[in-house]
Short mmCIF file of C-alpha atoms in Angstrom, two decimals:
data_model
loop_
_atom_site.label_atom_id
_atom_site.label_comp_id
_atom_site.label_asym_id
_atom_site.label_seq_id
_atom_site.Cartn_x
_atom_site.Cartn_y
_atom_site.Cartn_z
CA UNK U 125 -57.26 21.90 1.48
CA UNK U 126 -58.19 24.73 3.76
CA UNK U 127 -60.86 27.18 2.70
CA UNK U 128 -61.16 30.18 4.63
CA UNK U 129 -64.23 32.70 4.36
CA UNK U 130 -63.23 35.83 3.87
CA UNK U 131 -66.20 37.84 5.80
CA UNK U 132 -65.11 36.68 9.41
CA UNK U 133 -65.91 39.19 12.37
CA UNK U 134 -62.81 37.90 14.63
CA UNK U 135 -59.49 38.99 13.12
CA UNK U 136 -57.87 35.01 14.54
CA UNK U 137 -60.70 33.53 11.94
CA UNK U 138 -59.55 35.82 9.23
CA UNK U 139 -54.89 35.78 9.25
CA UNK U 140 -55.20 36.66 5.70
CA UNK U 141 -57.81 39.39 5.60
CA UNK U 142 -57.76 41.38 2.05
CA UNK U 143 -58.58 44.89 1.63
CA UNK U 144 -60.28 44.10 -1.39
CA UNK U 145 -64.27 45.30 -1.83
CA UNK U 146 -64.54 43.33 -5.34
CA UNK U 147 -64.61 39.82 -3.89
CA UNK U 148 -67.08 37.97 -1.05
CA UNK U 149 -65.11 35.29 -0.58
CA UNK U 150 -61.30 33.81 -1.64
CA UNK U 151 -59.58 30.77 -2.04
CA UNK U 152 -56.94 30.68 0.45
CA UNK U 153 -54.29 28.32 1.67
CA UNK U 154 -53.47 27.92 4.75
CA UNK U 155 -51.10 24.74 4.79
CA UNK U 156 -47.82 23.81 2.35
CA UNK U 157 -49.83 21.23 0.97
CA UNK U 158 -53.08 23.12 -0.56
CA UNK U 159 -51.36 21.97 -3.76
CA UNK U 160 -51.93 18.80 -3.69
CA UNK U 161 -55.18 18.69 -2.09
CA UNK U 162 -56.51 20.58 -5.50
CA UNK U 163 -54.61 17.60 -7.45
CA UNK U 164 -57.16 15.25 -5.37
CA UNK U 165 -59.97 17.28 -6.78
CA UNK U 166 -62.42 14.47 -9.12
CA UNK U 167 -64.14 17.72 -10.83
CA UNK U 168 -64.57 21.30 -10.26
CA UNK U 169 -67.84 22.90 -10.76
CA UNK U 170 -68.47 26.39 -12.53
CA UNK U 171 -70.67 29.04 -13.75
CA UNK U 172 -69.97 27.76 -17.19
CA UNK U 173 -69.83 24.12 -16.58
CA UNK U 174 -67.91 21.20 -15.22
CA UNK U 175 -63.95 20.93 -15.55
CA UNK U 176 -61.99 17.99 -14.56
CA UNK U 177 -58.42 18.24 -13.27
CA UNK U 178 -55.83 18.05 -15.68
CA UNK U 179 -53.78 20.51 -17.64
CA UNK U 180 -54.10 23.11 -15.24
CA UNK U 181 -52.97 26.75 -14.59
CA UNK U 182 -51.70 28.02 -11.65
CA UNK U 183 -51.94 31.02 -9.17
CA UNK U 184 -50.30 32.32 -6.80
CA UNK U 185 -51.63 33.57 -3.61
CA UNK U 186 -49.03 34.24 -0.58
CA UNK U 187 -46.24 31.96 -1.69
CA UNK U 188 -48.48 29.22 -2.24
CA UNK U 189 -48.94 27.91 -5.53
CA UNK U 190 -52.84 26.92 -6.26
CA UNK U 191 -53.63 24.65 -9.40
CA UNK U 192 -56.63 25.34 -11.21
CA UNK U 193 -57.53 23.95 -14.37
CA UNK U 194 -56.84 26.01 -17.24
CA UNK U 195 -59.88 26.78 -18.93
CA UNK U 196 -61.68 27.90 -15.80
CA UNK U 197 -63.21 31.69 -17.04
CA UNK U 198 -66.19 31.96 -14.57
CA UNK U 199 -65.91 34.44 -12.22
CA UNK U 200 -66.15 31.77 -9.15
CA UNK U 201 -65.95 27.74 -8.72
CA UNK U 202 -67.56 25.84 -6.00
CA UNK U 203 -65.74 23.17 -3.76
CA UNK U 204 -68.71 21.06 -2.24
CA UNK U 205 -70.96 24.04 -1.21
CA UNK U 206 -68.65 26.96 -0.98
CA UNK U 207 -68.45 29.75 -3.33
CA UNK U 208 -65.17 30.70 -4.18
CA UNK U 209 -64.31 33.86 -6.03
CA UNK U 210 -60.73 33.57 -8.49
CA UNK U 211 -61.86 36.44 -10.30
CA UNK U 212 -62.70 36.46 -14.35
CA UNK U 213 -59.60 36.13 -16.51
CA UNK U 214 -59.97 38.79 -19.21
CA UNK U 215 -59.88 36.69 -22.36
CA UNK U 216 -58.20 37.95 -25.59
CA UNK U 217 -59.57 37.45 -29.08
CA UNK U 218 -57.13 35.00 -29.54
CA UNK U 219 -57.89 33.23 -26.57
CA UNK U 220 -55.13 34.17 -24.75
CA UNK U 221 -55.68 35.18 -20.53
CA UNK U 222 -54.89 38.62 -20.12
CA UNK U 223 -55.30 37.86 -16.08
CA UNK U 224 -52.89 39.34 -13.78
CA UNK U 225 -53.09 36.03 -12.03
CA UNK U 226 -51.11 34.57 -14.73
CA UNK U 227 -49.17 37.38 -16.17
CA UNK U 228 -45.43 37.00 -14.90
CA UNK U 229 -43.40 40.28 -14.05
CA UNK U 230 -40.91 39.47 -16.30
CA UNK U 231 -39.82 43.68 -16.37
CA UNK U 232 -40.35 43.95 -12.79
CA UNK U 233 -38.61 47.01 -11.50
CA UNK U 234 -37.67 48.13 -15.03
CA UNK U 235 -38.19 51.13 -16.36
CA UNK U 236 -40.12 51.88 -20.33
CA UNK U 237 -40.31 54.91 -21.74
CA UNK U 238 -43.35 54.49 -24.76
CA UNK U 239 -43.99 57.25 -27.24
CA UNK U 240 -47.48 58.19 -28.13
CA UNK U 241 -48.66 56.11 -25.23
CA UNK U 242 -51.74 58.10 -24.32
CA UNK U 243 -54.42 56.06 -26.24
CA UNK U 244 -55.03 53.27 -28.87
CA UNK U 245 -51.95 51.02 -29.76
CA UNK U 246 -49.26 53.17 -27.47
CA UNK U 247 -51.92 52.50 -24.42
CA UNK U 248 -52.30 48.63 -24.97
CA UNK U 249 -47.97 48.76 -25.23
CA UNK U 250 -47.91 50.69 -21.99
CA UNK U 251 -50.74 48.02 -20.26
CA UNK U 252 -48.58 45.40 -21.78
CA UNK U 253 -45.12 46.41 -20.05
CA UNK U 254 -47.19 47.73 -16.70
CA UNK U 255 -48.81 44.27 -16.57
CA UNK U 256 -45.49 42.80 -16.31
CA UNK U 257 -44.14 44.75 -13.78
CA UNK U 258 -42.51 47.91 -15.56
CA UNK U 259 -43.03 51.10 -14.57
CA UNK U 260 -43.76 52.78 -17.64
CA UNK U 261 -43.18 56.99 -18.95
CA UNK U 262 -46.67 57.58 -20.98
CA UNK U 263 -45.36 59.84 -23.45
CA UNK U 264 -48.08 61.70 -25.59
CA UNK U 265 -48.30 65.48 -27.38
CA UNK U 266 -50.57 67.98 -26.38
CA UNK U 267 -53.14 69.02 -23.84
CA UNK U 268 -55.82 67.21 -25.69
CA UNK U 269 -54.60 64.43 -24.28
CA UNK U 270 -53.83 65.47 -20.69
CA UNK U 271 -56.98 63.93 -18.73
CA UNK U 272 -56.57 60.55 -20.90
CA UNK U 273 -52.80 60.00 -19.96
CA UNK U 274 -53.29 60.77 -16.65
CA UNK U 275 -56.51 58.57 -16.34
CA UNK U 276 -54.19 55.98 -18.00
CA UNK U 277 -51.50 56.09 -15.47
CA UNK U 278 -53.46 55.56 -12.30
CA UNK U 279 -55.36 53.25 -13.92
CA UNK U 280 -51.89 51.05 -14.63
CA UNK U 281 -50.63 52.01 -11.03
CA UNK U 282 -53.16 50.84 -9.58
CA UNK U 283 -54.04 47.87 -10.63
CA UNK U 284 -50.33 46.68 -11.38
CA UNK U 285 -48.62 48.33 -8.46
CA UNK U 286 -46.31 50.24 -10.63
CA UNK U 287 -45.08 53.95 -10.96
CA UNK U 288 -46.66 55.33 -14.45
CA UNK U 289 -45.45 58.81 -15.27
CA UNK U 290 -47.62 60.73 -17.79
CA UNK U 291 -45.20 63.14 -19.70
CA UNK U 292 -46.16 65.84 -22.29
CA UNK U 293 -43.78 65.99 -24.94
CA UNK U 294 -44.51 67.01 -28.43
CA UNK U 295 -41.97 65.21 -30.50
CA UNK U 296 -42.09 67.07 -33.80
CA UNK U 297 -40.32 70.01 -31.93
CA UNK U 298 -36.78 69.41 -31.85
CA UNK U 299 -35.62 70.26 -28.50
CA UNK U 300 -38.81 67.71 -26.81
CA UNK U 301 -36.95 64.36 -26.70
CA UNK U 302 -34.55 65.86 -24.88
CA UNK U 303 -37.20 67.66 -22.36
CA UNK U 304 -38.95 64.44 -22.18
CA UNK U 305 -35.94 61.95 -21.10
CA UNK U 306 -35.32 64.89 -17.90
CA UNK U 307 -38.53 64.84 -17.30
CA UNK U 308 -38.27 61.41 -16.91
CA UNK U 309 -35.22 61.47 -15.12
CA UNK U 310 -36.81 63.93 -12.72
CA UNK U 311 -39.33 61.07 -11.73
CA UNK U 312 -37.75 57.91 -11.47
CA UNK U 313 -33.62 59.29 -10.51
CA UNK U 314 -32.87 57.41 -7.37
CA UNK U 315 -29.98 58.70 -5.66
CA UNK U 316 -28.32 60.36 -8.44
CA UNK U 317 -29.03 56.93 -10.33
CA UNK U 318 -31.16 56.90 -13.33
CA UNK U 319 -31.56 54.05 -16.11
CA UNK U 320 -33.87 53.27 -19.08
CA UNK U 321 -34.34 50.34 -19.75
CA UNK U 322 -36.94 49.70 -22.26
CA UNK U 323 -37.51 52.68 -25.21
CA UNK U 324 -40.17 52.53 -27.87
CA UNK U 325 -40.38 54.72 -30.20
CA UNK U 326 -44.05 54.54 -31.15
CA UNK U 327 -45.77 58.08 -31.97
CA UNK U 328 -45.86 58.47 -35.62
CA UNK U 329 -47.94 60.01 -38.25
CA UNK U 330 -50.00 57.65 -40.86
CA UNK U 331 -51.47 59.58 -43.80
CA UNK U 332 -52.50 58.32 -47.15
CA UNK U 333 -51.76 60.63 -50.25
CA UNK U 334 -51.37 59.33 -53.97
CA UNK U 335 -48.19 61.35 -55.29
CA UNK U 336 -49.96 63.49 -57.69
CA UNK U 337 -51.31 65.14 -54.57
CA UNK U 338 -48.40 64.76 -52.36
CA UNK U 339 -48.48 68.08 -49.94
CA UNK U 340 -44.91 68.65 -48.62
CA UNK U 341 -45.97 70.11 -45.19
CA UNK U 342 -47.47 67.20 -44.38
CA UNK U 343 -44.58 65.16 -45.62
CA UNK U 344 -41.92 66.90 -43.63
CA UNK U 345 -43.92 66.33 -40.60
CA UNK U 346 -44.53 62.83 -40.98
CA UNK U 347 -40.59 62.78 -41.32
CA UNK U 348 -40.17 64.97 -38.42
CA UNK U 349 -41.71 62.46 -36.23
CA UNK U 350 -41.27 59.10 -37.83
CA UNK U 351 -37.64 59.48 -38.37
CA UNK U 352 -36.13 62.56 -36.77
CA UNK U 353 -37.79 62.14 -33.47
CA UNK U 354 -37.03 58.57 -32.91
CA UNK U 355 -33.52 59.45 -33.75
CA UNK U 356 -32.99 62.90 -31.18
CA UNK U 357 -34.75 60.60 -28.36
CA UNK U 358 -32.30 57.89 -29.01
CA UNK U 359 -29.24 60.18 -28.82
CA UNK U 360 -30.64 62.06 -25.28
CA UNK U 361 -31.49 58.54 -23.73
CA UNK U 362 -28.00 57.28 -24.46
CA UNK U 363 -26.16 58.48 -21.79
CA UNK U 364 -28.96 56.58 -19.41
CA UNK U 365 -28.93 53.25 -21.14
CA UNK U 366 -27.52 49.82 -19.72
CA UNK U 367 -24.03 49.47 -20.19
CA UNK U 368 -24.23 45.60 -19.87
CA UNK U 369 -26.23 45.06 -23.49
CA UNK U 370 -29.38 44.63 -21.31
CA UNK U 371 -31.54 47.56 -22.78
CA UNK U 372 -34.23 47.18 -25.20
CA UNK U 373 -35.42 49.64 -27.88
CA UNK U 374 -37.84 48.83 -30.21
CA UNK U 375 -39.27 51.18 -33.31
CA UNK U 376 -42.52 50.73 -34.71
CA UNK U 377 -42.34 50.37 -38.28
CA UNK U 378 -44.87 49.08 -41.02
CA UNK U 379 -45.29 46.49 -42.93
CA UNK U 380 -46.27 48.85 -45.68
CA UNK U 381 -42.33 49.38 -46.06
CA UNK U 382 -42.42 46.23 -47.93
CA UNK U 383 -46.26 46.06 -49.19
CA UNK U 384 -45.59 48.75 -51.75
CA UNK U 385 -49.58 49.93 -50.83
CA UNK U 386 -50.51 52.53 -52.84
CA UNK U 387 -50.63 56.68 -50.84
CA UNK U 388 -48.13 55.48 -48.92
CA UNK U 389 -45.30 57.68 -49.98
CA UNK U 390 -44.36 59.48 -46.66
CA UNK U 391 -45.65 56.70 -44.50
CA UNK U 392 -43.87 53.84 -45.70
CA UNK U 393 -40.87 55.90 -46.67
CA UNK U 394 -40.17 57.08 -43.53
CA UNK U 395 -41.08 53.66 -41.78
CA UNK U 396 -37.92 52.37 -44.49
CA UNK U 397 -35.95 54.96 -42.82
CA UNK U 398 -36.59 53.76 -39.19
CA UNK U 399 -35.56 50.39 -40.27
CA UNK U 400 -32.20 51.12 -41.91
CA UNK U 401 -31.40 53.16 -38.98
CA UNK U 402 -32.64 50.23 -36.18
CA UNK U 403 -29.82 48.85 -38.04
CA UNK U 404 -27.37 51.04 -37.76
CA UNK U 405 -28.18 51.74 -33.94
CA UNK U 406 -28.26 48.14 -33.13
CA UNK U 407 -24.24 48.58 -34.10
CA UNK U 408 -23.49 51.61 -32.49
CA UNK U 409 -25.55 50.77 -29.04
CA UNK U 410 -24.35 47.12 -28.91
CA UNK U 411 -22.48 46.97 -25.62
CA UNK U 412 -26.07 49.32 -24.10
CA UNK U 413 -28.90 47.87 -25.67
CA UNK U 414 -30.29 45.72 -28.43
CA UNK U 415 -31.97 47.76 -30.96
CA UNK U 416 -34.90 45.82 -33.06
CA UNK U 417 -38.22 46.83 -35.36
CA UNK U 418 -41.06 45.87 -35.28
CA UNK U 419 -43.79 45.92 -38.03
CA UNK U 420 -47.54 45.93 -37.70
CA UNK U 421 -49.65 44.55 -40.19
CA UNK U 422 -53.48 46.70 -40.51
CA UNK U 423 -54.20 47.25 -37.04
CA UNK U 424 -58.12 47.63 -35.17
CA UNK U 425 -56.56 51.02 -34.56
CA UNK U 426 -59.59 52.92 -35.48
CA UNK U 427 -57.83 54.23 -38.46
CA UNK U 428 -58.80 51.53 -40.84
CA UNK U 429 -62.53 52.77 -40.34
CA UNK U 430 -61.37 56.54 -42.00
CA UNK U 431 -59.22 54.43 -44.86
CA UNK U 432 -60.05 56.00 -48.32
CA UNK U 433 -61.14 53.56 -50.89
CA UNK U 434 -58.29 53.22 -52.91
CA UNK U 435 -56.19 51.93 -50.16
CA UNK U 436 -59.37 50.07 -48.67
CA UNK U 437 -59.52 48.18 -51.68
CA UNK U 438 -56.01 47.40 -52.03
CA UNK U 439 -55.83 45.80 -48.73
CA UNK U 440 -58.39 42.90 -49.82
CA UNK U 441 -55.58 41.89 -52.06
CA UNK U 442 -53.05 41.84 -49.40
CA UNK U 443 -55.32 40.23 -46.74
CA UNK U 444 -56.07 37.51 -49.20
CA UNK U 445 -52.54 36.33 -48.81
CA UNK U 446 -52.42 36.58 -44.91
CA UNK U 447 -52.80 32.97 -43.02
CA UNK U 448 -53.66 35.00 -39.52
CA UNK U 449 -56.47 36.98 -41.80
CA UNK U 450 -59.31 35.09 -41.84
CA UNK U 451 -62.21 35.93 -40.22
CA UNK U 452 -63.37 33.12 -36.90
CA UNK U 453 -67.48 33.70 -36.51
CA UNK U 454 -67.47 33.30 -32.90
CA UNK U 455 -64.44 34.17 -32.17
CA UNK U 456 -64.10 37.35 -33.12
CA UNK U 457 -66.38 40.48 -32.24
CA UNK U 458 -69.08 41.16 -34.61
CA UNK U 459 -66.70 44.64 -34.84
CA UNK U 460 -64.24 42.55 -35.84
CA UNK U 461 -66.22 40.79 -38.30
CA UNK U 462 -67.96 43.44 -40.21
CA UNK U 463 -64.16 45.75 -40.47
CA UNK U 464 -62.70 41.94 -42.31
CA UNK U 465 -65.23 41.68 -44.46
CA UNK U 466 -64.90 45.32 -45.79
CA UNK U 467 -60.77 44.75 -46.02
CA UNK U 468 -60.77 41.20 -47.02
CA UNK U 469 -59.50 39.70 -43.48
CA UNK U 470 -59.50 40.73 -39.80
CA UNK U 471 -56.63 43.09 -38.09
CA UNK U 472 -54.23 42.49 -35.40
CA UNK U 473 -55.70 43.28 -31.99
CA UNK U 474 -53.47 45.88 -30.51
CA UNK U 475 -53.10 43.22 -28.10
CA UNK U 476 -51.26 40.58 -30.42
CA UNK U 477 -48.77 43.18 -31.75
CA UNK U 478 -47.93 44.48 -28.35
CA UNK U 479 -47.46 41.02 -27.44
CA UNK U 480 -44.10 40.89 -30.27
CA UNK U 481 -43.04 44.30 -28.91
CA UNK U 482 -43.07 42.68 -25.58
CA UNK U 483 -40.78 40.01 -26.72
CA UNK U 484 -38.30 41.52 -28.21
CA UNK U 485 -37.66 43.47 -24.84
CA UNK U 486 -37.50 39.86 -22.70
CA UNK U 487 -34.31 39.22 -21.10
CA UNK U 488 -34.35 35.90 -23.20
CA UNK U 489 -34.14 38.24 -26.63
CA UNK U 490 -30.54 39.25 -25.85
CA UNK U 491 -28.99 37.24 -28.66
CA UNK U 492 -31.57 39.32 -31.02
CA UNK U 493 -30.65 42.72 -32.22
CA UNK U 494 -30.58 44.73 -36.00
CA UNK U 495 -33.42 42.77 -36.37
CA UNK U 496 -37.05 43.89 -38.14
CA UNK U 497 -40.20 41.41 -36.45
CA UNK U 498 -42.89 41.01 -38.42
CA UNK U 499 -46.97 41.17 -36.05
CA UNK U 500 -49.10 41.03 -39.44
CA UNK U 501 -50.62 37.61 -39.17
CA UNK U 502 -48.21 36.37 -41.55
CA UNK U 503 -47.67 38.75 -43.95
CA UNK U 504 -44.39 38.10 -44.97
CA UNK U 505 -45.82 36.02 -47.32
CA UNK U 506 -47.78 39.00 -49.23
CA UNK U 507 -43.40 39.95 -50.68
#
């Protein structure tokens, strides 16, 4: 196996130079058969330990494939007395590599338009599809939000060599789906040509109000954007979508839709509405896209933290019925911890639930459309 330091002062020592500042040294391969010479390795020796070869993971680094083992999350390794920097794969809470190094591209060259994108779950949805090699449209409302978006998208450009378009579109005025799929169009149209491929509807409101003290402003604009503007984005990104069935759209809906948790009148009602119409788009847009839902369980959204008591309370009752719900001391962050013990069980990462977004947009999830996925841990079983 050929190890080449990276901090040469001749050019002819250094053929595969990086530009990188973040790392001192890199594993590099300079024959076919670097492979196998890692296969020959008797252990590999770590920051955090010792790990002998066996199930390993692989990277990638200039067409040739590397084999490390796959529980290697130190920063560097050492082969006899060289350092060698792999970088430190970002761990989720469920254990799960979030490394580039082992993320395929599976949208690569794709384009997703994401509503409400600027910040908590629509942000971890836009890192998800960027990650994989989409560009992405970060959709979000008002100027509030201008210097997060854009911090967002050349943070995801960046580090996933992607285009990601921040575009300011507030959905609960009629005429801004249809500003915000030009705007689009404006940015990614290549030679007259311009698809979507991936649409998810995502920016909603989430109140709580008992219906003794049900205020119908508030009402009609939680319908406004749960329902209407999902709909009006749909119909303006039609003429744009696949005609070969391989577009994806995905709307967010709730799992309160079939909880029955009390305050959640408009909520939940208008998350029922989103999911009798996926069904009715997943007929009419058959030959252009498959149409799907998707329904969160509680969330570490933030929101959970503001949840009135009532509500609160309820939750321990549907938690206690959740598999995925239990709390893991040492697994989870103390964060983590303290929010399950004051709802009766731990929340979805926004991680996890982007994850089951992400797969109903795979090219694999063709055969899959009308459908309503459920990212609560298990709570189908709370019905």
């Amino acid at each position: 196996m050929a190890i080449v330091d990276a901090r040469p002062t001749s050019a002819a020592r250094d053929p595969f130079r990086t530009t990188s500042e973040a790392r001192s040294w890199m594993l590099l391969a300079a024959e076919p058969s670097a492979s196998a010479a890692m296969e020959t390795m008797p252990t590999l020796h770590t920051a955090g330990g010792r790990y002998r070869r066996g199930a390993g993971r692989s990277i990638a680094w200039r067409g040739t494939k590397l084999e490390l083992p796959r529980d290697v999350t130190a920063s560097s390794i050492w082969w006899h007395t060289t350092r060698i920097d792999i970088g430190r794969p970002r761990l989720s809470s469920n254990g799960i590599s979030n490394s580039d190094m082992s993320t395929p591209r599976v949208f690569d060259g794709k384009l997703a338009i994401i509503t409400g994108a600027s910040r908590s779950f629509g942000a971890a949805l836009a890192t998800h599809f960027a990650s994989r090699g989409a560009n992405v449209v970060i959709n979000y409302a008002t100027s509030a939000s201008d210097a997060r978006a854009q911090e967002l998208a050349k943070k995801l450009s960046a580090e996933h060599n992607i285009t990601a378009v921040p575009i300011r579109a507030d959905l609960l005025d009629p005429a801004a789906p249809q500003q915000l799929i030009d705007a689009a169009k404006s940015h990614f149209s290549k030679n007259g040509k311009f698809q979507i491929d991936i649409l998810i509807n995502n920016a909603a409101i989430v109140n709580a109000q008992p219906i003794q003290d049900l205020d119908l402003d508030l009402f009609q604009q939680t319908f406004d954007l749960n329902v209407r503007a999902p709909a009006l984005l749909i119909k303006a990104a039609f003429p744009h979508l696949p005609t070969n069935r391989s577009g994806r759209i995905v709307n967010i809906s709730s799992a309160t839709t079939t909880w029955g948790l009390i305050q959640q009148t408009s909520y939940a009602g208008t998350k029922g509405a989103i999911e009798a119409m996926t069904r009715v788009w997943a007929r009419e847009l058959a030959e252009r896209a498959t149409v799907n839902s998707v329904s969160p369980g509680p969330m570490d959204t933030g929101l959970l933290n503001g949840l009135p008591e009532a509500p609160r309370e309820a939750l321990k009752l549907y938690n206690a019925l959740i598999p995925l719900a239990r709390e893991r001391p040492g697994v989870d962050t103390q964060d983590m911890l303290r929010l399950a013990r004051e709802i009766g069980g731990r929340p979805g990462t926004l991680e996890e639930v982007a994850g089951v977004v992400g797969i109903a947009c795979l090219p694999e999830s063709g055969w899959m459309t009308g459908n309503q996925l459920g990212a609560s841990g298990g709570g189908a079983f709370v019905r």
